[in-house]
mmCIF file of C-alpha atoms and ligand atoms in Angstrom:
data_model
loop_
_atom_site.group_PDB
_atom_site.id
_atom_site.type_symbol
_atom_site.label_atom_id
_atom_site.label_comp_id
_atom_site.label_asym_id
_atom_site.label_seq_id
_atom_site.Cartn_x
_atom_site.Cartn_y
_atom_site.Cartn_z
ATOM 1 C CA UNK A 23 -40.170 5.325 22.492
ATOM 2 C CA UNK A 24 -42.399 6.420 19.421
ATOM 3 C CA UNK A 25 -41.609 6.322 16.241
ATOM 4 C CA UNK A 26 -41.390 9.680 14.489
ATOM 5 C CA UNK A 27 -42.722 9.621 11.238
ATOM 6 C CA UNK A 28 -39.378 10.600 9.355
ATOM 7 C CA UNK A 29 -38.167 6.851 10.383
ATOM 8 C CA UNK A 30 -38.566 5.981 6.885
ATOM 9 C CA UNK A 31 -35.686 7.552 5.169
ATOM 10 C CA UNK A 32 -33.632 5.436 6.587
ATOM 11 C CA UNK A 33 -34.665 2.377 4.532
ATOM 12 C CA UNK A 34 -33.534 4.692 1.746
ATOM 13 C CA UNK A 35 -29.812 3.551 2.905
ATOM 14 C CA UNK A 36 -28.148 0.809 1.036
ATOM 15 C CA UNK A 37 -26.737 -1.807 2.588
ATOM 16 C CA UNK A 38 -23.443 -2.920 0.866
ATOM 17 C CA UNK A 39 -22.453 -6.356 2.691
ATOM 18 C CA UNK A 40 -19.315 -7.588 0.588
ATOM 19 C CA UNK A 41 -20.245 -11.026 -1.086
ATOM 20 C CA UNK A 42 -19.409 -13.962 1.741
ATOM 21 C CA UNK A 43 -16.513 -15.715 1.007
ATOM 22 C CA UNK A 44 -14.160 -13.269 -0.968
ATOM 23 C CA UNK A 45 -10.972 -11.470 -0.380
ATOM 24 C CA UNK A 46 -11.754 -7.963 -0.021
ATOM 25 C CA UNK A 47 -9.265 -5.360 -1.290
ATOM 26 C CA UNK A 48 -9.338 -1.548 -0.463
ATOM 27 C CA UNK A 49 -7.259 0.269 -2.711
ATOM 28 C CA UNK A 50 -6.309 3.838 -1.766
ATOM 29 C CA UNK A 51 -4.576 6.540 -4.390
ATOM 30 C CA UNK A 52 -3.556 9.864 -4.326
ATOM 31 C CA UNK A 53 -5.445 12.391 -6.065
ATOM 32 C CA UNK A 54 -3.598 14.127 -8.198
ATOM 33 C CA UNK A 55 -0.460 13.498 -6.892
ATOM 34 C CA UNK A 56 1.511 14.395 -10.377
ATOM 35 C CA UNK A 57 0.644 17.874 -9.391
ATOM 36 C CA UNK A 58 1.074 17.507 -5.371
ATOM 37 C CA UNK A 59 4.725 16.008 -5.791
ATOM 38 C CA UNK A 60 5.882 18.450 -8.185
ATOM 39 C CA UNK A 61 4.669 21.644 -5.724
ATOM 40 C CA UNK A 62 6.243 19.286 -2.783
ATOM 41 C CA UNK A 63 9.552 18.876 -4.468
ATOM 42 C CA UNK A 64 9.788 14.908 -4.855
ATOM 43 C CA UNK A 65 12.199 13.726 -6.166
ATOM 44 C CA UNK A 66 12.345 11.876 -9.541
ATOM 45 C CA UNK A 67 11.719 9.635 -10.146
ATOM 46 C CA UNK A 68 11.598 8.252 -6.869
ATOM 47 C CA UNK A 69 11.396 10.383 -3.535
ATOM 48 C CA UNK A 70 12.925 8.081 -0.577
ATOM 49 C CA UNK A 71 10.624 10.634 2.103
ATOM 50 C CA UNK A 72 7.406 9.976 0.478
ATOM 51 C CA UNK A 73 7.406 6.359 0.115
ATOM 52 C CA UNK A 74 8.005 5.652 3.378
ATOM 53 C CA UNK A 75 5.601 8.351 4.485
ATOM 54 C CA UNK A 76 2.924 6.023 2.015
ATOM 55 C CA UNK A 77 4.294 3.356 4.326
ATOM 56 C CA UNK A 78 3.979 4.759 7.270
ATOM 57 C CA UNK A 79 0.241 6.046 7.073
ATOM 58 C CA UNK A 80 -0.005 2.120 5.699
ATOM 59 C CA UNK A 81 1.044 0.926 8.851
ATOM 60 C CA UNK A 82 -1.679 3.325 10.693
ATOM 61 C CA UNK A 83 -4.194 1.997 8.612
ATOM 62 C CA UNK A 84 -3.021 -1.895 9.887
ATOM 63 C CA UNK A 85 -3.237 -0.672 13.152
ATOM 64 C CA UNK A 86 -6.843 -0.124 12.823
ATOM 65 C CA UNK A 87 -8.076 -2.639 11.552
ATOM 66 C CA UNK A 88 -6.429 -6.065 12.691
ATOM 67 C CA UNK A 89 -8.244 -8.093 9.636
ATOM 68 C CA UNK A 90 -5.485 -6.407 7.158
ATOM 69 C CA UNK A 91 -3.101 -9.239 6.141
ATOM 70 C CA UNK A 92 -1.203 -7.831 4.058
ATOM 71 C CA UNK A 93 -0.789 -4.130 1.856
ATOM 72 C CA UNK A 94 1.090 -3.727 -0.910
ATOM 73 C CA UNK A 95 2.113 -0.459 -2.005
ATOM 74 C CA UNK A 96 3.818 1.511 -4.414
ATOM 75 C CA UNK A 97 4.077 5.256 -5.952
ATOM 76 C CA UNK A 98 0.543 7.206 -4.616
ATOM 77 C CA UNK A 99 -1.125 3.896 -4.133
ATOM 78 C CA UNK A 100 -1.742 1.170 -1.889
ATOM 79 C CA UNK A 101 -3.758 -1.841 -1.348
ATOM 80 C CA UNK A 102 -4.922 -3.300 1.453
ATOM 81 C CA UNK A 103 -6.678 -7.217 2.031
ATOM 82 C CA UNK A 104 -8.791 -7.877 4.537
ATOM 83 C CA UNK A 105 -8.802 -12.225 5.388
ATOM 84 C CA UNK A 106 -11.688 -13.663 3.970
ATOM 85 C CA UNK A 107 -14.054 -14.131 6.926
ATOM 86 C CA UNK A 108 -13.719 -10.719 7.964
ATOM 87 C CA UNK A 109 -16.174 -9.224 9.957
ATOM 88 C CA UNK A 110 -15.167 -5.843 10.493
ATOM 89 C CA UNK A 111 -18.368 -3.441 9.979
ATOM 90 C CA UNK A 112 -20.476 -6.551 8.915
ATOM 91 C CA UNK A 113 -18.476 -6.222 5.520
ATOM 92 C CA UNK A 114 -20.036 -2.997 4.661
ATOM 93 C CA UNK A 115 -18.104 -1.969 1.911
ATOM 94 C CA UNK A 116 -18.863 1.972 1.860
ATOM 95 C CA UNK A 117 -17.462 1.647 5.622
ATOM 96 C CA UNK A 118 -14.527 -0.258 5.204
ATOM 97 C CA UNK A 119 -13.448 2.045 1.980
ATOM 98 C CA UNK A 120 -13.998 5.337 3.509
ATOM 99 C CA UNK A 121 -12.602 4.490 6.893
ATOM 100 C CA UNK A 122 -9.554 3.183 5.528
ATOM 101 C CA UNK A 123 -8.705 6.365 3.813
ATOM 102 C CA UNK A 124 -9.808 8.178 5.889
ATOM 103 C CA UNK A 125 -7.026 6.984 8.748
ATOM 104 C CA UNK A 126 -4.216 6.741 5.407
ATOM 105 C CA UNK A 127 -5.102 10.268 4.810
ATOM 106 C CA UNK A 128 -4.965 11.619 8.293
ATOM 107 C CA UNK A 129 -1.822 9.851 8.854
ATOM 108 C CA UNK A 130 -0.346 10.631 5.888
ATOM 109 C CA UNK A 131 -1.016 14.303 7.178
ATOM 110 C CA UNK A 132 0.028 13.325 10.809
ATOM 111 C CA UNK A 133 3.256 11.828 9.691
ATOM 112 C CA UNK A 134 4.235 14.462 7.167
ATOM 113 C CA UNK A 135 6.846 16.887 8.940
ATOM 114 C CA UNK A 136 8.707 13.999 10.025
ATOM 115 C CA UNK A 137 9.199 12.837 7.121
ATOM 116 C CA UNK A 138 9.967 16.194 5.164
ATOM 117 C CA UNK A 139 11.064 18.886 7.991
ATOM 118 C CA UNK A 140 12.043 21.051 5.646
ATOM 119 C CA UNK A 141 8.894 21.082 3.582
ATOM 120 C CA UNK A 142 5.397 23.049 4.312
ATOM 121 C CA UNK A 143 2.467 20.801 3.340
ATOM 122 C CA UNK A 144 0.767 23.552 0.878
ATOM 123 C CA UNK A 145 -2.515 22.239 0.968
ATOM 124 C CA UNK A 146 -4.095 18.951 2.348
ATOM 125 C CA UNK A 147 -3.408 16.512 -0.067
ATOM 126 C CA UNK A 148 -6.510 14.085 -0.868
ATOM 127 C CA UNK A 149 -6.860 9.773 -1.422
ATOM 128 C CA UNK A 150 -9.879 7.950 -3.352
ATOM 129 C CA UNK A 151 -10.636 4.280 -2.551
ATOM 130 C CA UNK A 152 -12.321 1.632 -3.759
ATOM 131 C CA UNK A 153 -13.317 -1.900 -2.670
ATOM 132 C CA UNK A 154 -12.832 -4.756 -4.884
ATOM 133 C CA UNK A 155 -13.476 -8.730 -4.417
ATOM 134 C CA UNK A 156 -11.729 -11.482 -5.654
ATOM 135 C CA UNK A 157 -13.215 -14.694 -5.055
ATOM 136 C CA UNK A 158 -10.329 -16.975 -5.634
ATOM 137 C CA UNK A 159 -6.736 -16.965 -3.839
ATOM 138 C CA UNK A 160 -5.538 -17.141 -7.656
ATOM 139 C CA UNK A 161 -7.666 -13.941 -8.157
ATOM 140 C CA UNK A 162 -5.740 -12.391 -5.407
ATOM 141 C CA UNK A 163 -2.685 -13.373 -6.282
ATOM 142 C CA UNK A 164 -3.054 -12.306 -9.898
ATOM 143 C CA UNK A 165 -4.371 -8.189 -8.550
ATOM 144 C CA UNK A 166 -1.043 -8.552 -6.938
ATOM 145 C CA UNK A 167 1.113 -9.446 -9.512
ATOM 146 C CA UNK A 168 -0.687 -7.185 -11.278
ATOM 147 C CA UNK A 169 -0.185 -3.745 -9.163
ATOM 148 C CA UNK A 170 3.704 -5.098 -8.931
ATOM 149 C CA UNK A 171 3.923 -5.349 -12.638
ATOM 150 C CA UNK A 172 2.417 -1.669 -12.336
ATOM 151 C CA UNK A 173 4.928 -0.291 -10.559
ATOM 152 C CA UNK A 174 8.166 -2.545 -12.303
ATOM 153 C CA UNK A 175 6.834 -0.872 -15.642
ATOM 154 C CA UNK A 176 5.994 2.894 -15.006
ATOM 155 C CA UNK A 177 9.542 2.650 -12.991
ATOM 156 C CA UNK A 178 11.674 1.327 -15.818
ATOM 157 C CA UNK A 179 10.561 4.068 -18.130
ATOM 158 C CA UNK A 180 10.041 6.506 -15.415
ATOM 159 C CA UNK A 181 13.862 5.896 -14.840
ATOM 160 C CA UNK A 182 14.748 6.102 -18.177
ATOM 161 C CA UNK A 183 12.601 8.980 -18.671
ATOM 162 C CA UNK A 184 14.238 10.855 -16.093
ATOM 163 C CA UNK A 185 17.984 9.504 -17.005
ATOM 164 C CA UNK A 186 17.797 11.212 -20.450
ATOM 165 C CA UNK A 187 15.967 14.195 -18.908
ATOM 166 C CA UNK A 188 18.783 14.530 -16.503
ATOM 167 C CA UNK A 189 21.463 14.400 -19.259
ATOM 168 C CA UNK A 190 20.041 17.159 -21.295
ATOM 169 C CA UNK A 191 17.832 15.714 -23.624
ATOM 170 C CA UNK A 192 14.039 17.719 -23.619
ATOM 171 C CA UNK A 193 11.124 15.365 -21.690
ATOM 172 C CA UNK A 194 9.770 15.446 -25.335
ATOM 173 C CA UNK A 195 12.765 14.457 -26.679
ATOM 174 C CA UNK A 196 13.137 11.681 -23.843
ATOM 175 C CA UNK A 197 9.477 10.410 -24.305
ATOM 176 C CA UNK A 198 10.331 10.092 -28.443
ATOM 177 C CA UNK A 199 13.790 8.334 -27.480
ATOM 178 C CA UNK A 200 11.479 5.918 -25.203
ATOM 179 C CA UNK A 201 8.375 5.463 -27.884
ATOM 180 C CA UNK A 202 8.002 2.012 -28.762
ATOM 181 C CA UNK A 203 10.940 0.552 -26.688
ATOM 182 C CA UNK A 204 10.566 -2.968 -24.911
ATOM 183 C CA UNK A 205 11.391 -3.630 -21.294
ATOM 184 C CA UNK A 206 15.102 -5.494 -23.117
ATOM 185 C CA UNK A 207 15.661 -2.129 -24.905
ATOM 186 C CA UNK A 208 15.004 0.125 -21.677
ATOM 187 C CA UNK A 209 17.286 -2.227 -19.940
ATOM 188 C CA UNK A 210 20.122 -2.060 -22.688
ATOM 189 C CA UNK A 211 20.066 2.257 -22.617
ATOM 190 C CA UNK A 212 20.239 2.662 -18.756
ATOM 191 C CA UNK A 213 23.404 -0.087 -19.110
ATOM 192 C CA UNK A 214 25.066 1.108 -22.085
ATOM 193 C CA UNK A 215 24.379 4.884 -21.917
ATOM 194 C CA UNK A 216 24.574 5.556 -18.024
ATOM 195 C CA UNK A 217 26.553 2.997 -16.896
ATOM 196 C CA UNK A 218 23.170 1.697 -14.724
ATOM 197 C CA UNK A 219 21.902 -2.170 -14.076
ATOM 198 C CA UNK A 220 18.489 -1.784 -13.631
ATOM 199 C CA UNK A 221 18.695 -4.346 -11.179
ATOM 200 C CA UNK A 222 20.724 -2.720 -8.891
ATOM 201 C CA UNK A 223 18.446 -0.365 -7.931
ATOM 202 C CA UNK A 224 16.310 -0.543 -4.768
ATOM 203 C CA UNK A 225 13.732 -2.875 -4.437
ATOM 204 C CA UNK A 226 11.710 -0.496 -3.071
ATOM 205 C CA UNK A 227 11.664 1.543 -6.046
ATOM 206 C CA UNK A 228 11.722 -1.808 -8.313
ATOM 207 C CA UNK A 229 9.463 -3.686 -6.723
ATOM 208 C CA UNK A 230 6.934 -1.273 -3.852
ATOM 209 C CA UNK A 231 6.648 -2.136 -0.404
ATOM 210 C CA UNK A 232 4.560 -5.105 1.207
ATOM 211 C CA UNK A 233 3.515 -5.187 5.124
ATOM 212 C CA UNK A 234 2.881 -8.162 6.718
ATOM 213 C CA UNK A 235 1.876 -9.010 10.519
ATOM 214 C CA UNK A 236 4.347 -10.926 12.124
ATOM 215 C CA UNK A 237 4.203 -13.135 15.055
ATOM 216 C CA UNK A 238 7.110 -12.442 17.287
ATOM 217 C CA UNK A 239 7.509 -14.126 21.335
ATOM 218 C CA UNK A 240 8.519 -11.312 23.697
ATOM 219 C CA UNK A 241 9.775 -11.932 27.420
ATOM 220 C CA UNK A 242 8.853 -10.375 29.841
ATOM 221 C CA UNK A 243 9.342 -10.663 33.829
ATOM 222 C CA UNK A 244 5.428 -12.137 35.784
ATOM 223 C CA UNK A 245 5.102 -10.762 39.472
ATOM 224 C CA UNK A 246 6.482 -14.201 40.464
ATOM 225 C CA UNK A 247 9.758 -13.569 38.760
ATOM 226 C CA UNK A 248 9.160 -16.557 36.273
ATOM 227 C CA UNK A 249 9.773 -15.371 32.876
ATOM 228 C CA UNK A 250 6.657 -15.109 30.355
ATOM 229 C CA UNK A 251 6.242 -15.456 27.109
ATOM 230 C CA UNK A 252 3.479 -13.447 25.334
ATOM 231 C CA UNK A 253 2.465 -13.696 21.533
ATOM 232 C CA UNK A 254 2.709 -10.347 19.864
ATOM 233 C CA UNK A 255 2.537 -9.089 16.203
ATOM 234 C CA UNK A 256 4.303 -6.637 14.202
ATOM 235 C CA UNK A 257 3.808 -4.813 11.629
ATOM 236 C CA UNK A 258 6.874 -4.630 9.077
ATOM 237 C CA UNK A 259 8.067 -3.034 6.433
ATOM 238 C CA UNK A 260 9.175 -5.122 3.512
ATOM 239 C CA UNK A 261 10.344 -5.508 0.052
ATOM 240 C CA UNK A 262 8.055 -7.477 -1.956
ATOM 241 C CA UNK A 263 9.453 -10.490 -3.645
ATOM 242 C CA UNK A 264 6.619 -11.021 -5.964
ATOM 243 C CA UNK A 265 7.196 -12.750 -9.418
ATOM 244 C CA UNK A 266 4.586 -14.089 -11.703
ATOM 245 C CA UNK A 267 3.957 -16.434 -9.444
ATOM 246 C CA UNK A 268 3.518 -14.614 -6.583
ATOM 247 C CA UNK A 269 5.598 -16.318 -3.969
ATOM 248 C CA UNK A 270 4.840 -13.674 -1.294
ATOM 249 C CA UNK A 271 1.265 -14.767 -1.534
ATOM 250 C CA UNK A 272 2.098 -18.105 0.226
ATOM 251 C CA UNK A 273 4.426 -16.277 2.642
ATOM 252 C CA UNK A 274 1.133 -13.959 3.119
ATOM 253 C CA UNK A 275 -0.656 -17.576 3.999
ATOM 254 C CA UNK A 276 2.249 -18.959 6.088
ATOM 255 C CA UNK A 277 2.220 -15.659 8.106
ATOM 256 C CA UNK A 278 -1.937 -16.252 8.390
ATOM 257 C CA UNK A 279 -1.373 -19.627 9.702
ATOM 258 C CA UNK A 280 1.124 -19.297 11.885
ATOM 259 C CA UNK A 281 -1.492 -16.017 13.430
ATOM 260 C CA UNK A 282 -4.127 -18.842 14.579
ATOM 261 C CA UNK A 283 -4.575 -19.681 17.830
ATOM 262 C CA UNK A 284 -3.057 -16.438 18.814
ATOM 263 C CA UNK A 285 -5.246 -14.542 21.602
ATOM 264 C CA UNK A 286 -2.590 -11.261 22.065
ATOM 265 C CA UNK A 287 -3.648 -7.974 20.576
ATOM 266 C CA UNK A 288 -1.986 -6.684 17.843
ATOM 267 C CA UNK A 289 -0.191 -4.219 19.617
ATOM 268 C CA UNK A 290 3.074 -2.431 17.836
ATOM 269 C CA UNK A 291 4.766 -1.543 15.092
ATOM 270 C CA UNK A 292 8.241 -1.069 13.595
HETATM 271 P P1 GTP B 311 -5.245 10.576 -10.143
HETATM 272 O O1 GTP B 311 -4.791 9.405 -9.320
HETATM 273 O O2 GTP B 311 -6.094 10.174 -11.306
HETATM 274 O O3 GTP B 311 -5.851 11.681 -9.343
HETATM 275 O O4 GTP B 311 -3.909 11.221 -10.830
HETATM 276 P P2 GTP B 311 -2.408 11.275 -10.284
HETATM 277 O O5 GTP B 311 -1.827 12.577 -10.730
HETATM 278 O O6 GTP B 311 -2.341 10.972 -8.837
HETATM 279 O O7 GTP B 311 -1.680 10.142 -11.150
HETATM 280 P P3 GTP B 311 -1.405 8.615 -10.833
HETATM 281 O O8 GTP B 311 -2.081 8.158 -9.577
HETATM 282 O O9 GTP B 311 -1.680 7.839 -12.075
HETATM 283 O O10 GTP B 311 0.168 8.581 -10.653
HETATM 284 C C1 GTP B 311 0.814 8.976 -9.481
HETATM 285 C C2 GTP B 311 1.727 10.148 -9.750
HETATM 286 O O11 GTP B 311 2.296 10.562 -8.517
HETATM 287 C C3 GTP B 311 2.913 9.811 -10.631
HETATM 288 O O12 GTP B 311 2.610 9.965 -11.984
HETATM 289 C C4 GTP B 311 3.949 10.824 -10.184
HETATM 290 O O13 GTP B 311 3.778 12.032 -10.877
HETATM 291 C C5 GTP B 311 3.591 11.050 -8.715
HETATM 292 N N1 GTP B 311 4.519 10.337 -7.810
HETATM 293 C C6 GTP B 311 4.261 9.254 -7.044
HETATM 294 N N2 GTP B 311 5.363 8.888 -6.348
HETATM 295 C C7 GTP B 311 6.339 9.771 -6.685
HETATM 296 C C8 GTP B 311 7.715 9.937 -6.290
HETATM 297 O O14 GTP B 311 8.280 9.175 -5.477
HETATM 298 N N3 GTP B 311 8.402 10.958 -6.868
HETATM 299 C C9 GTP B 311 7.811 11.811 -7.760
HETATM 300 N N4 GTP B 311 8.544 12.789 -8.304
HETATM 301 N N5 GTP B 311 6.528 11.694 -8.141
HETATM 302 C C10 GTP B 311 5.803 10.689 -7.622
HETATM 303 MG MG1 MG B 312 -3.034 9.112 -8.028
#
């Protein structure tokens, strides 16, 4: 068939292969979720409902795309890496960002009245994303350990924040009680004032959610009645146990090596 003669413009289009070679992180976020929580009544600091909704349209996204070893997540945000030798949409990164939050978006919309029956969805809510390599697996770890860290410092002061706002004191008067503090004195106030060890409270709030695949052997009966065994994955919901020096990391490569050689499908999730 001819060519017509507007062909052209489509050189215009840039072609964004990801460098070779590189883990490649999408990381999605909520747009202006200080304002979308407080018209959907989370609760503070923390909202049980809408984390695990956050993990549950994570867990969508996995589904899609079976390159995703691991996402990390934690208040409006999550990440998601992609092995290194992907080659889902020959690397292009304008597909794998927008497709990624696109399906975290639209599951985070799918999922919503299950997870808060009680609440209308005022308006649909909206997630930016944006692909970023890291060359080294000590680059990766470190963006880890660094969204972790995140989340471990806006929820100590968010929790003290919302401690003294709960006891009476004015969130100006909380934020001057908090200016300047260290992690030690944050620590000290929730335990002397309120009775609270910081490090009793849920991991998930501490510490943000990680999802892994998992190989798992399933039986199941053949049409000669012997019993087979099939190689499945699953996709779980965890508590991340990262430190500073990232142990999940080399749980995230144990779980990666223990994947090849695997031919099944990635085919459910918990
Ligand atoms: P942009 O991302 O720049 O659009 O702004 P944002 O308003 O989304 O702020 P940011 O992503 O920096 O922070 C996320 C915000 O979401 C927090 O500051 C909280 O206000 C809100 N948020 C996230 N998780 C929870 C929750 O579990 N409970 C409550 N109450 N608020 C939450
Ligand atoms: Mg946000």
């Amino acid at each position: 068939m001819a060519k017509s003669h507007f062909e052209y413009v489509k050189h215009f289009e840039i072609l964004d292969e990801c460098l070779k070679n590189c883990w490649i992180v999408v990381r999605v976020d909520g747009k202006n979720f200080h304002k979308f929580s407080k018209q959907h009544k989370f609760a503070k600091p923390n909202d049980d409902n809408a984390l695990t909704l956050m993990n549950e349209s994570a867990k969508g996204v996995m589904g899609l795309f079976h390159d995703i070893i691991i996402a990390y997540g934690q208040s409006d945000e999550f990440s998601f890496v992609f092995r290194k030798q992907t080659k889902t949409y020959n690397r292009r990164a304008s597909k794998l960002s927008s497709t990624v939050v696109s399906q975290f978006s639209s599951c985070y919309v799918y999922h919503w009245t299950k997870y808060f029956p009680s609440q209308k969805l005022l308006y649909p809510p909206s997630f930016d994303s944006r692909v970023v390599l890291y060359p080294s697996n000590q680059n990766m770890r470190d963006y880890l350990s660094w969204r972790q860290a995140d989340c471990h410092i806006n929820n100590l002061y968010n929790t003290c924040f919302w401690y003294l706002v709960h006891d009476g004191k004015t969130p100006t008067e909380a934020e001057l009680e908090l200016r300047g503090t260290t992690s030690a004195d944050k620590n000290e106030l929730l335990f002397s004032k309120f009775g609270t060890n910081y490090n009793d409270l849920p991991q998930l709030y501490r510490k943000g959610s990680v999802i892994l695949r998992k190989k798992v052997t399933r039986s199941s009966m053949g049409k000669d009645y012997h019993i087979i065994h099939r190689l499945r994955f699953i996709v779980f919901r965890g508590i991340f146990l990262l430190a500073s020096n990232c142990d999940s990391f080399r749980s995230v490569k144990r779980e990666r090596n223990s994947m090849r050689g695997a031919r099944m499908p990635i085919t459910s999730s918990v």
